[in-house]
PDB file of C-alpha atoms in Angstrom:
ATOM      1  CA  UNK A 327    -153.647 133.633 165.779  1.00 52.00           C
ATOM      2  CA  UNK A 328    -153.879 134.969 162.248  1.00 52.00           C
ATOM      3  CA  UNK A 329    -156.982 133.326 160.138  1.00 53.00           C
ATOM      4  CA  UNK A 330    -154.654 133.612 156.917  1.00 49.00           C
ATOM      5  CA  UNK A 331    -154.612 136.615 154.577  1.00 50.00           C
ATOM      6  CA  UNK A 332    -156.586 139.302 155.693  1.00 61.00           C
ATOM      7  CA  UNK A 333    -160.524 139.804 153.838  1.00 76.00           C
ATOM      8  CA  UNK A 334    -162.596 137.393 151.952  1.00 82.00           C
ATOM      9  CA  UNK A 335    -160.476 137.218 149.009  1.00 76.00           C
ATOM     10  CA  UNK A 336    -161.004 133.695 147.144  1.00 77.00           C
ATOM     11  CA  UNK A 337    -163.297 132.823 150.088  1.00 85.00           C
ATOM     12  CA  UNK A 338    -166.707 134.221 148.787  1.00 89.00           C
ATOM     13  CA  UNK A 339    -168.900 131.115 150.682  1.00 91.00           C
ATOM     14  CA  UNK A 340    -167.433 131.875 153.701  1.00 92.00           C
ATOM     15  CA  UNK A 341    -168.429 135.883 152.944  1.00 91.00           C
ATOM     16  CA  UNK A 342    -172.017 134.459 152.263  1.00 91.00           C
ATOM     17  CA  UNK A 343    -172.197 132.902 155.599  1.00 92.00           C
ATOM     18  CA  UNK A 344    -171.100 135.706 157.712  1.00 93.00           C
ATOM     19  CA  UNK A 345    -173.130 137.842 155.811  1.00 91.00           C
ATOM     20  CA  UNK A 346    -176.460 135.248 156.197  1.00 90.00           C
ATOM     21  CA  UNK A 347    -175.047 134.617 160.219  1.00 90.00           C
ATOM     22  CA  UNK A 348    -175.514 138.524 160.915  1.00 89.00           C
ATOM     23  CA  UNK A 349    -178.947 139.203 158.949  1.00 88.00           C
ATOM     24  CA  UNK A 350    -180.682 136.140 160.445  1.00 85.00           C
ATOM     25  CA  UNK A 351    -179.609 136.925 163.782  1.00 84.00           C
ATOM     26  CA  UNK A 352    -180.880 140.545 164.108  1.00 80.00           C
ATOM     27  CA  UNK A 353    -184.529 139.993 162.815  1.00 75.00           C
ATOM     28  CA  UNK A 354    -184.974 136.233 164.173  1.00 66.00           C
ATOM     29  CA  UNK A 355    -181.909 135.094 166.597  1.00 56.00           C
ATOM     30  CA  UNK A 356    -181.786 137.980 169.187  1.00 56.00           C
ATOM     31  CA  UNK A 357    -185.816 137.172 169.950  1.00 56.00           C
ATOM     32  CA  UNK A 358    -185.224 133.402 170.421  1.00 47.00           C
ATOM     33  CA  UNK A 359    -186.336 133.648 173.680  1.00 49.00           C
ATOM     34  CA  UNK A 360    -189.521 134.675 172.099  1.00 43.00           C
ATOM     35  CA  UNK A 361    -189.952 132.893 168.882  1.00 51.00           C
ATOM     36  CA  UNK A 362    -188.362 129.413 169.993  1.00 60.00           C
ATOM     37  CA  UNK A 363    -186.261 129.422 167.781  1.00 69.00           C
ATOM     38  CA  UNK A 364    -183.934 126.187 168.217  1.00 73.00           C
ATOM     39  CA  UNK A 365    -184.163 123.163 167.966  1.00 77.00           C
ATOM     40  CA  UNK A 366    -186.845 120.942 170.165  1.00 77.00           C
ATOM     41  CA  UNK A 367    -188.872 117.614 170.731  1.00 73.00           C
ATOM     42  CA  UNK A 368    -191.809 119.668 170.367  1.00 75.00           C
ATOM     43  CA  UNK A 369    -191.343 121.456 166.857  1.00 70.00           C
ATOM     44  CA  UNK A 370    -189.536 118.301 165.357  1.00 72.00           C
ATOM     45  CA  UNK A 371    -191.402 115.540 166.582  1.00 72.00           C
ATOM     46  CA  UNK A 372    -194.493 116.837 167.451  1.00 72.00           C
ATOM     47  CA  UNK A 373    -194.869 119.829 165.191  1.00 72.00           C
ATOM     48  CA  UNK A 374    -193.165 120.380 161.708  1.00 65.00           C
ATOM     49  CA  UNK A 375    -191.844 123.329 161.439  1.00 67.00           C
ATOM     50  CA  UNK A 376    -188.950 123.709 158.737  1.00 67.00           C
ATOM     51  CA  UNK A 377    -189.141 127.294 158.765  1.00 68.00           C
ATOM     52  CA  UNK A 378    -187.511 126.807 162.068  1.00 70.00           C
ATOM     53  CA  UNK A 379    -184.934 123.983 161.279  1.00 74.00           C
ATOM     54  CA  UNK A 380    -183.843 126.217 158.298  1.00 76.00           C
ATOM     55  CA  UNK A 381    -183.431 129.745 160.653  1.00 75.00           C
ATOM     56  CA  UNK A 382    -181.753 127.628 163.557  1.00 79.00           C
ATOM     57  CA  UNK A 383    -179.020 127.048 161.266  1.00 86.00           C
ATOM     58  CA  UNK A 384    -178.199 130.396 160.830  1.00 88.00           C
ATOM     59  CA  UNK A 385    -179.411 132.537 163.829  1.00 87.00           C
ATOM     60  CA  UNK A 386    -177.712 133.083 167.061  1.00 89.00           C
ATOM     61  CA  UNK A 387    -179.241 133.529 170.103  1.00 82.00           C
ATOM     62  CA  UNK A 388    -177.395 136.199 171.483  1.00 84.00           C
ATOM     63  CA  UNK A 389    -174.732 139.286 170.684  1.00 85.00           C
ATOM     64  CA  UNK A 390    -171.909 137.266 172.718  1.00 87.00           C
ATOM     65  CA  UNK A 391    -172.707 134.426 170.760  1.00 90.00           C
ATOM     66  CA  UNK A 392    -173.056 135.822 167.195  1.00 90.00           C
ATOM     67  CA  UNK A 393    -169.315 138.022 168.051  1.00 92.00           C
ATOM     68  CA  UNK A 394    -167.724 134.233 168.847  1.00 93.00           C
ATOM     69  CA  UNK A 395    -169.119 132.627 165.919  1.00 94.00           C
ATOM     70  CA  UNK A 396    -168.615 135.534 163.063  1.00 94.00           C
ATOM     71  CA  UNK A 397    -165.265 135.411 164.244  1.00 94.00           C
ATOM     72  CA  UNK A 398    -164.687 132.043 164.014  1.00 96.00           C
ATOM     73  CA  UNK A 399    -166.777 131.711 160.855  1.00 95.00           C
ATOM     74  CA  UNK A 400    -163.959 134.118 159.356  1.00 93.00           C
ATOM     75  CA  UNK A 401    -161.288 132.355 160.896  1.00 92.00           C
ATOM     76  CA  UNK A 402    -162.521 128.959 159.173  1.00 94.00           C
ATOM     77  CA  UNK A 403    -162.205 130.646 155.769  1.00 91.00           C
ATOM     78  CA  UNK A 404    -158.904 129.362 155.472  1.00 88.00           C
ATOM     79  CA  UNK A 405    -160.303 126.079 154.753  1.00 90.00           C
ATOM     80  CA  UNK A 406    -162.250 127.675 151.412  1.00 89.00           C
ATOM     81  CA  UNK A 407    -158.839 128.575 150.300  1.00 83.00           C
ATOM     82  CA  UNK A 408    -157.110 125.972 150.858  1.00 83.00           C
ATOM     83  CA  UNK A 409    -160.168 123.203 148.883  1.00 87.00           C
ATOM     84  CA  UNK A 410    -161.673 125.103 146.640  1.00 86.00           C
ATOM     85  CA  UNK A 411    -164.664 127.269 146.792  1.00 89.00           C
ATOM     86  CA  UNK A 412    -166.074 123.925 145.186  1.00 91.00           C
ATOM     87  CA  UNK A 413    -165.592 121.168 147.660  1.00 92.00           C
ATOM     88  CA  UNK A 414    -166.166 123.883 150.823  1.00 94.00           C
ATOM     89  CA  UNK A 415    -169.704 124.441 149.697  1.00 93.00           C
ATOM     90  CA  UNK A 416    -170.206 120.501 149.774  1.00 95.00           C
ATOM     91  CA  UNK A 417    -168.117 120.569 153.113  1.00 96.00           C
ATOM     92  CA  UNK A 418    -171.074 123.054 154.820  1.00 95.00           C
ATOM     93  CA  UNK A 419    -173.594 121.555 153.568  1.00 94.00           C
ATOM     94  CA  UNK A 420    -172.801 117.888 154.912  1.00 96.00           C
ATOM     95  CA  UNK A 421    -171.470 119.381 158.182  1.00 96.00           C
ATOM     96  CA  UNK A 422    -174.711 121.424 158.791  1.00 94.00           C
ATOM     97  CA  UNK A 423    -177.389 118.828 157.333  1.00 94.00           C
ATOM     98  CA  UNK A 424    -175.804 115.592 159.622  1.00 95.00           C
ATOM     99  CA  UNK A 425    -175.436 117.760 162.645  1.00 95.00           C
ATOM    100  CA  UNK A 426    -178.736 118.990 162.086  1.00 91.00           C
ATOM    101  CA  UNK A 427    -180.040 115.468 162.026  1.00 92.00           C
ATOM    102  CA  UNK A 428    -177.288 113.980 164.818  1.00 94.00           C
ATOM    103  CA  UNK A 429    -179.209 116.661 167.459  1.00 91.00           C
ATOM    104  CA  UNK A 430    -182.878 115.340 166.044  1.00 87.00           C
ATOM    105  CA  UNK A 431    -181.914 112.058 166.999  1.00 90.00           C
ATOM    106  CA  UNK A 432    -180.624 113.084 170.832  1.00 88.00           C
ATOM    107  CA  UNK A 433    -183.884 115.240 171.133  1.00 85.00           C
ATOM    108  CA  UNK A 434    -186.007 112.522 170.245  1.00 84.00           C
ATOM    109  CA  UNK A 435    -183.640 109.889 172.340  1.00 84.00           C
ATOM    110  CA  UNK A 436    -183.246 112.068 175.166  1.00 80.00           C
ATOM    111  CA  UNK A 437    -186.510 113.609 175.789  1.00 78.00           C
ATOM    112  CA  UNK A 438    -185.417 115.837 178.258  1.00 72.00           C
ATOM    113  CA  UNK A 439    -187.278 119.090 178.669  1.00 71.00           C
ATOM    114  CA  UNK A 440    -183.918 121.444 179.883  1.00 68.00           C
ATOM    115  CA  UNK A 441    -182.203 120.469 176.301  1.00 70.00           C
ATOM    116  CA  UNK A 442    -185.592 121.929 174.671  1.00 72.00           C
ATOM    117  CA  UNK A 443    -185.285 124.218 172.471  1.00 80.00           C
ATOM    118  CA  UNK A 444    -181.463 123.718 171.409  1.00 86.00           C
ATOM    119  CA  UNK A 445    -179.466 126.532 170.790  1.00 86.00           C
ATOM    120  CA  UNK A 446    -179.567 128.045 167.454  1.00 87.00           C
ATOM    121  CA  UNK A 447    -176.927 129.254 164.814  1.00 90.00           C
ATOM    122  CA  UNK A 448    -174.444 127.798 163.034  1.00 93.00           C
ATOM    123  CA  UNK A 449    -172.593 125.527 165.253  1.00 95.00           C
ATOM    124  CA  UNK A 450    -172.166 122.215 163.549  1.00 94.00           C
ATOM    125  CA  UNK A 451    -170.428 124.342 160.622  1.00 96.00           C
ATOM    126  CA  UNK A 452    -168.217 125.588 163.414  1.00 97.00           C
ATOM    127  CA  UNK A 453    -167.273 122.599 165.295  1.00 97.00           C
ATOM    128  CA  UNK A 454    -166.770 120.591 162.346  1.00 97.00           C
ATOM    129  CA  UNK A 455    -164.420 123.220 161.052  1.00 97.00           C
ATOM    130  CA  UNK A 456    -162.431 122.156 164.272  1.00 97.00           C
ATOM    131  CA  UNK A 457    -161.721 118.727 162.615  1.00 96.00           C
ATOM    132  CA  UNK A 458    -159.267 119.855 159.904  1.00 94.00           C
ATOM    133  CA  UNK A 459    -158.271 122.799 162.243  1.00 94.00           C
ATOM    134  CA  UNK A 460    -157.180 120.071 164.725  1.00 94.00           C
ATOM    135  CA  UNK A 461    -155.480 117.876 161.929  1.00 92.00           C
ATOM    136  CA  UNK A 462    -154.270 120.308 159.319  1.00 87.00           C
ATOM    137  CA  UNK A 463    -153.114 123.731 160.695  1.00 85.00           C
ATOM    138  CA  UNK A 464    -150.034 123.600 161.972  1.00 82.00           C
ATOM    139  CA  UNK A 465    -148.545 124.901 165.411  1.00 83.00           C
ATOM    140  CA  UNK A 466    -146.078 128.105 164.989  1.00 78.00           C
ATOM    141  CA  UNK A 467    -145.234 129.374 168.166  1.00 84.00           C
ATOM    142  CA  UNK A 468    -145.530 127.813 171.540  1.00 87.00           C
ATOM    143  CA  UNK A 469    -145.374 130.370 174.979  1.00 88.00           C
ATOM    144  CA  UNK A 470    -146.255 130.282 178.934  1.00 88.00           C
ATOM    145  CA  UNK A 471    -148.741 132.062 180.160  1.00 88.00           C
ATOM    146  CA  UNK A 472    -149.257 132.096 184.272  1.00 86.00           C
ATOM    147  CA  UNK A 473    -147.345 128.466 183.705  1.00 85.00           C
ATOM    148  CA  UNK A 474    -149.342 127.104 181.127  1.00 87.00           C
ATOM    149  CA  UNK A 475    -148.256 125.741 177.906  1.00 89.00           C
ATOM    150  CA  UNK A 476    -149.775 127.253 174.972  1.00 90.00           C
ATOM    151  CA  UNK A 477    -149.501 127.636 171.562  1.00 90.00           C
ATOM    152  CA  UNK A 478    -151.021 130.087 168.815  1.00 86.00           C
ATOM    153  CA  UNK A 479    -153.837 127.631 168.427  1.00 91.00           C
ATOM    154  CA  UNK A 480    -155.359 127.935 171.772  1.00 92.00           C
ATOM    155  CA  UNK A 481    -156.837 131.044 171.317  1.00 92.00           C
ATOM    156  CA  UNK A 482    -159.031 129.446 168.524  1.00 94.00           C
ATOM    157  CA  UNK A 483    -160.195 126.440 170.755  1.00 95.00           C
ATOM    158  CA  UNK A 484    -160.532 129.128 173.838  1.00 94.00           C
ATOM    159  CA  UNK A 485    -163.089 130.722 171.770  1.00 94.00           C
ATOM    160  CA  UNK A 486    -164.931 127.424 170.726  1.00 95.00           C
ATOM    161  CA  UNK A 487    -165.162 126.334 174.296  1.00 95.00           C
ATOM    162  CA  UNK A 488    -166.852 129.795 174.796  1.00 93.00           C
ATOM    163  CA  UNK A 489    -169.059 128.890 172.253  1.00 94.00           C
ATOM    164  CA  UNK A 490    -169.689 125.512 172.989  1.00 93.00           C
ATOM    165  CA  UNK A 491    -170.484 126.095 177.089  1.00 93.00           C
ATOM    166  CA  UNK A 492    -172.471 129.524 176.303  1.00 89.00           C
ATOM    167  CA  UNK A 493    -175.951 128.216 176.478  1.00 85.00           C
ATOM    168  CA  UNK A 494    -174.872 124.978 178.942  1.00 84.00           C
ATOM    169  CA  UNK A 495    -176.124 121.522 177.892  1.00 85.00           C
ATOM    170  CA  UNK A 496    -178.509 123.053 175.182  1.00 87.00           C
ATOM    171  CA  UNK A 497    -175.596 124.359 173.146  1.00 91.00           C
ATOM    172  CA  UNK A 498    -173.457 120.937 173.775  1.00 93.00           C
ATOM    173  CA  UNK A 499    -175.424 118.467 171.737  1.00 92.00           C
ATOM    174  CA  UNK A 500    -175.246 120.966 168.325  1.00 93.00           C
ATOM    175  CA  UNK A 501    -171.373 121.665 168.915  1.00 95.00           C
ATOM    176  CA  UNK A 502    -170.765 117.439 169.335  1.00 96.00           C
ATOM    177  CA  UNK A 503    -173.169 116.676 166.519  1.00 96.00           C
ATOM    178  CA  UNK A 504    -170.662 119.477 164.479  1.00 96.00           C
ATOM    179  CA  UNK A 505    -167.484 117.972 165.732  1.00 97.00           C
ATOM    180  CA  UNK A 506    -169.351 114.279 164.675  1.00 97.00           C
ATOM    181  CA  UNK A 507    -169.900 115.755 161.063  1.00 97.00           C
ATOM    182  CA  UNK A 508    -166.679 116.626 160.972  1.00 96.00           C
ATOM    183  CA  UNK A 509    -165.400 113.401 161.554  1.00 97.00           C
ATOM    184  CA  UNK A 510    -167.265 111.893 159.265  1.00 96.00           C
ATOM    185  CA  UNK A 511    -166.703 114.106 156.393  1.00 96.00           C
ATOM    186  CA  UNK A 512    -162.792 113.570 157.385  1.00 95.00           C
ATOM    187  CA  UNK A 513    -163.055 109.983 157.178  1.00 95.00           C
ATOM    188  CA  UNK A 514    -164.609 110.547 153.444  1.00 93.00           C
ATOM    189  CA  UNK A 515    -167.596 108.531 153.997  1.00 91.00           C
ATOM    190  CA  UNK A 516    -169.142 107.210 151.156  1.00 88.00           C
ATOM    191  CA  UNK A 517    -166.575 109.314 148.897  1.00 92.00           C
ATOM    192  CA  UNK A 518    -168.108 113.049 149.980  1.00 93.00           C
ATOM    193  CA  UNK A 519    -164.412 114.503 149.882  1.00 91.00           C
ATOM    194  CA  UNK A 520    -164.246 114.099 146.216  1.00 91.00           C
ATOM    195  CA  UNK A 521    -167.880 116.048 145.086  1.00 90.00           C
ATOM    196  CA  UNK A 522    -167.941 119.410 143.678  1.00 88.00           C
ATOM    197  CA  UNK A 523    -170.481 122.214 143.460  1.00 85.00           C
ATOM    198  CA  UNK A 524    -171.151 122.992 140.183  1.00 84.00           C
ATOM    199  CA  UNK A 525    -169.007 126.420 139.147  1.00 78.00           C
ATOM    200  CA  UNK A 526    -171.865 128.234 138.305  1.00 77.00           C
ATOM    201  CA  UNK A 527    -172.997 128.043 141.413  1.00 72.00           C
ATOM    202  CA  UNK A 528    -170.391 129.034 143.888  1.00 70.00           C
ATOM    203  CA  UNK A 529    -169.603 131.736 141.630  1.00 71.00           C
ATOM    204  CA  UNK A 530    -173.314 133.402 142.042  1.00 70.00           C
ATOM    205  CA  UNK A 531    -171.400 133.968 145.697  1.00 66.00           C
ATOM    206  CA  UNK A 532    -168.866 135.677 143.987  1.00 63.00           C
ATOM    207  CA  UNK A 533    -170.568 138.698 142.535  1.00 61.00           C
ATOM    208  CA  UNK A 534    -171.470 140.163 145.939  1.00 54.00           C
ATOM    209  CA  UNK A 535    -169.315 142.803 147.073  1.00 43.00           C
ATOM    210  CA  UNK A 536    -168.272 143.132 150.687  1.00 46.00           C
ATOM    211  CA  UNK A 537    -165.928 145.813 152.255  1.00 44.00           C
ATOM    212  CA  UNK A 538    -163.644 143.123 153.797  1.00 42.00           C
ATOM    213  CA  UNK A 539    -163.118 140.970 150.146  1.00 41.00           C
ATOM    214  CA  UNK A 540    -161.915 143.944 148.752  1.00 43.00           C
ATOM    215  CA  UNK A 541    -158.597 143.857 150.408  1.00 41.00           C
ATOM    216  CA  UNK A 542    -155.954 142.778 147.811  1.00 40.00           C
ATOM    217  CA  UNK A 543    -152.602 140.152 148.443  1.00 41.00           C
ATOM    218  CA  UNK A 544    -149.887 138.766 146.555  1.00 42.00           C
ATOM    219  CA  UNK A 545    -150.307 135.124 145.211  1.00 43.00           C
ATOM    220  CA  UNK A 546    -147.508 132.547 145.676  1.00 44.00           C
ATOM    221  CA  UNK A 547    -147.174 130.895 142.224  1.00 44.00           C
ATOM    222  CA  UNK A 548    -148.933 127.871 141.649  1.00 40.00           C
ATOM    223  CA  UNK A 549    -146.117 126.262 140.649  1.00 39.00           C
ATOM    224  CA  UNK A 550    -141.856 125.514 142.210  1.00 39.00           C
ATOM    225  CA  UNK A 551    -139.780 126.437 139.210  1.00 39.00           C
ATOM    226  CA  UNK A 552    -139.047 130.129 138.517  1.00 42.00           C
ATOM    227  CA  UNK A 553    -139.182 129.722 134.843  1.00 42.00           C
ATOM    228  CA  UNK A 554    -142.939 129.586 135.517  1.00 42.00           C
ATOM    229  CA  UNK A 555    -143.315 132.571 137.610  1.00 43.00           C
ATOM    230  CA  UNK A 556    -144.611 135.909 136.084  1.00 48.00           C
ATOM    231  CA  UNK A 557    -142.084 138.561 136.045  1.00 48.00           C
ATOM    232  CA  UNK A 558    -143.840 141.074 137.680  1.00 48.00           C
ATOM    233  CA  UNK A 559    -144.224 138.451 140.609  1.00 48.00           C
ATOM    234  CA  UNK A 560    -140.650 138.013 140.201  1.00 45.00           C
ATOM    235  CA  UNK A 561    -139.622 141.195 141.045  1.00 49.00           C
ATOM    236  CA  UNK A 562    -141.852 141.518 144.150  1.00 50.00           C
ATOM    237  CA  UNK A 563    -140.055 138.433 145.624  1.00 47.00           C
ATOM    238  CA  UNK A 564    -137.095 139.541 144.860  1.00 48.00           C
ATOM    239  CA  UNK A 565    -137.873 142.906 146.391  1.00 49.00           C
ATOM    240  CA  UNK A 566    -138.919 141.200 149.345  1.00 46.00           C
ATOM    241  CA  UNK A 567    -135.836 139.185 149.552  1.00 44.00           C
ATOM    242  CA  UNK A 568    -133.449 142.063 149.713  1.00 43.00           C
ATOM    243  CA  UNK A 569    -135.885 143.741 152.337  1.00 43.00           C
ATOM    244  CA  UNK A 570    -136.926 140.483 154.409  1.00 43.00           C
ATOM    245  CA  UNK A 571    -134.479 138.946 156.679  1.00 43.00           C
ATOM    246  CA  UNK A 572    -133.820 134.932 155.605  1.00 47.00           C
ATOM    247  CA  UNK A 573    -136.995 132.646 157.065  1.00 42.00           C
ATOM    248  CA  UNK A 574    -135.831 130.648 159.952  1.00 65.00           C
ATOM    249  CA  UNK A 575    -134.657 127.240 159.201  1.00 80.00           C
ATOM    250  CA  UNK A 576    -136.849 125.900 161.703  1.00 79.00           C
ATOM    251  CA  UNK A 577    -139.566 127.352 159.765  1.00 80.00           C
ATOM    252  CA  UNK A 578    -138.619 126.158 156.117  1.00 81.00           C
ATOM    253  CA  UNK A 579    -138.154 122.634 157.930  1.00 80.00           C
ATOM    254  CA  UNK A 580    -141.266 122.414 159.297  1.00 79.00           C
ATOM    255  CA  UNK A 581    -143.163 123.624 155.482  1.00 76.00           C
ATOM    256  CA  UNK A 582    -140.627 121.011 154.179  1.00 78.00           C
ATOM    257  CA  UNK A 583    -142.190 118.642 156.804  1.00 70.00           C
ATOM    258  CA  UNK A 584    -145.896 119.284 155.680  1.00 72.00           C
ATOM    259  CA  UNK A 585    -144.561 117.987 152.007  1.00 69.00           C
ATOM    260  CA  UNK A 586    -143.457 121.490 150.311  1.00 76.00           C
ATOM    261  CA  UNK A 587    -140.325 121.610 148.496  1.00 77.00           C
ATOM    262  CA  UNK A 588    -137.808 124.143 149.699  1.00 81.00           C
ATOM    263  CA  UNK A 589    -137.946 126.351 147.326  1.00 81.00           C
ATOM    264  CA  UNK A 590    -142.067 126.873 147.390  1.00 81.00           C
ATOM    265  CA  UNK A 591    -141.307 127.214 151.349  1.00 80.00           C
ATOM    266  CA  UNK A 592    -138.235 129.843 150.972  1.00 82.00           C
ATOM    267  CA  UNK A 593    -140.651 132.156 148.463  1.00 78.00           C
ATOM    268  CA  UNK A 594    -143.617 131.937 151.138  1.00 78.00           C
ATOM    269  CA  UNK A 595    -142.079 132.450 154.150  1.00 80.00           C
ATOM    270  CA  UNK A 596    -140.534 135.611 152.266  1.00 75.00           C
ATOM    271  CA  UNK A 597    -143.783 137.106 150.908  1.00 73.00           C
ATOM    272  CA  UNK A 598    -145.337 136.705 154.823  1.00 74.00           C
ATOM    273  CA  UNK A 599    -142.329 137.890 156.874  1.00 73.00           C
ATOM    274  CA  UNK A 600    -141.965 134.364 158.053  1.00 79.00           C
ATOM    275  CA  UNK A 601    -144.933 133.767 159.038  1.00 77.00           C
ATOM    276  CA  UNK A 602    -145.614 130.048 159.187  1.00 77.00           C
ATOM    277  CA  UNK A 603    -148.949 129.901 159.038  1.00 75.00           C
ATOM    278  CA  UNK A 604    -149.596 132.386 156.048  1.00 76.00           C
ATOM    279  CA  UNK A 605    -147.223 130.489 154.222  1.00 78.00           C
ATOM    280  CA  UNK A 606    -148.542 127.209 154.518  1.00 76.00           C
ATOM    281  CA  UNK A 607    -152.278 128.612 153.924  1.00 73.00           C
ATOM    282  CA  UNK A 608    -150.947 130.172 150.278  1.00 77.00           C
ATOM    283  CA  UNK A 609    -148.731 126.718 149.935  1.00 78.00           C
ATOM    284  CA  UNK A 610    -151.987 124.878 149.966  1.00 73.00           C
ATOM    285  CA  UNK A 611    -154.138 127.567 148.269  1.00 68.00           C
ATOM    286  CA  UNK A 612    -151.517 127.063 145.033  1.00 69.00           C
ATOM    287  CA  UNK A 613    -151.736 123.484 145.516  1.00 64.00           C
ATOM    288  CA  UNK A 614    -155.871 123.549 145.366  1.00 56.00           C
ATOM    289  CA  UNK A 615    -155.330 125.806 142.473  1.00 55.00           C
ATOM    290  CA  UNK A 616    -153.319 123.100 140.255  1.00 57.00           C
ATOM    291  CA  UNK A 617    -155.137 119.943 141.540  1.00 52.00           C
TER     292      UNK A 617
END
């Protein structure tokens, strides 16, 4: 399933994290073993050690582990794009400080010495990206494989499983406490949809170059009428009309469903080679961009 358009354009935070994901795993997450790195009753309750809490958020454990989670971690970007650069940056850092306190509390309820140490990395950013992955991207295609129903979404939650079962009951509690944060930031408690990180400092993100940002797409227009559209943008769609067969109806129904007018769903479907899912990530992208 595609993550969107392809890079880290307009999603420098989630660049920042992949970036910070792969650098704190070489040096500190692939010697976990050795350091203790997660997570435990011992270094929380018994020991302070926030050099630990603060590299446990960051840091996997392994090489299977950090390939599951960059890759998810890029597929999540979509979510940047479609609230703001802004409001994602207060998004991680709710998801990421109440999981990190959700698995204190089971450490210190539980007590159980096979949970200790938890498994580090990132996984309550993860598994509370699931939340509006669950609620907000829409299914495309559905197929049979071996007899079983799937869709183009099941791939994503394959991989999470992986991710969520790859260190057994150790990695459980920090991808439940992620999928709890993501709940709660859903459910806009005590109004944390609606803050903002300063400009200045989500664009400080922006000024680091990485290979994969540097791919280039073309922007649906921020707004329905065509008297609004620049004319070089104009001409692109137009090209695209003449060399794009008509989107499927079925398609422009189901963007119309999701609360985009026709005409916003006819130009998007055209610019992706009806590809639902593109579409509806730049539908929302130009909708963050004018709200």
């Amino acid at each position: 399933m595609s993550g969107g358009l392809p890079g880290f354009h307009n999603a420098p935070v989630s660049r920042a994290l992949v970036v910070a994901a792969v650098l704190f795993s070489v040096p500190f997450g692939f010697r976990g073993r050795f350091l203790d790195l997660g997570l435990s009753y011992q270094n929380v309750y018994e020991n302070l050690r926030i050099w630990r809490v603060i590299a446990s958020l960051f840091a996997f454990s392994s090489s299977p582990e950090l390939i599951f989670g960059v890759a998810l971690l890029y597929y999540f970007r979509v979510f940047e794009r479609q609230i703001g650069s802004n409001k994602y940056a207060v998004f991680i850092v709710f998801s990421m400080t109440v999981s990190v306190l959700l698995q204190i509390l089971a450490l210190g309820y539980l007590k159980d010495p096979s949970f200790n140490p938890l498994t580090s990395g990132p996984y309550g950013l993860i598994f509370a990206s699931y939340v509006p992955f669950f609620f907000d991207i829409p299914i495309s295609t559905k197929f049979r494989i071996f007899g079983l129903r799937l869709c183009d979404k099941s791939f994503i939650y394959l991989a999470g499983l992986q991710l969520l079962f790859s260190s057994g009951r150790r990695s459980v509690i920090p991808g439940l406490s992620g999928i709890l944060a993501g709940l709660l930031y859903r459910l806009n408690i005590f109004g944390i949809r609606r803050l903002k990180v300063p400009d200045c400092a989500t664009s400080l993100f922006s000024r680091f170059s990485w290979p994969l940002s540097n791919i280039s797409y073309q922007r649906l227009p921020t707004v329905a009428t065509d008297e609004n559209i620049p004319r070089h943008q104009t001409r692109q769609m137009e090209g695209s009309h003449t060399t794009t067969a008509d989107p499927m109806e079925s398609s422009i129904a189901m963007l119309v469903s999701m609360g985009f007018d026709r005409a916003s769903a006819v130009q998007a479907l055209a610019l992706t080679n009806n590809d639902v899912n593109l579409a509806s990530n730049i539908l929302l992208e130009a909708q963050s961009a004018t709200a």
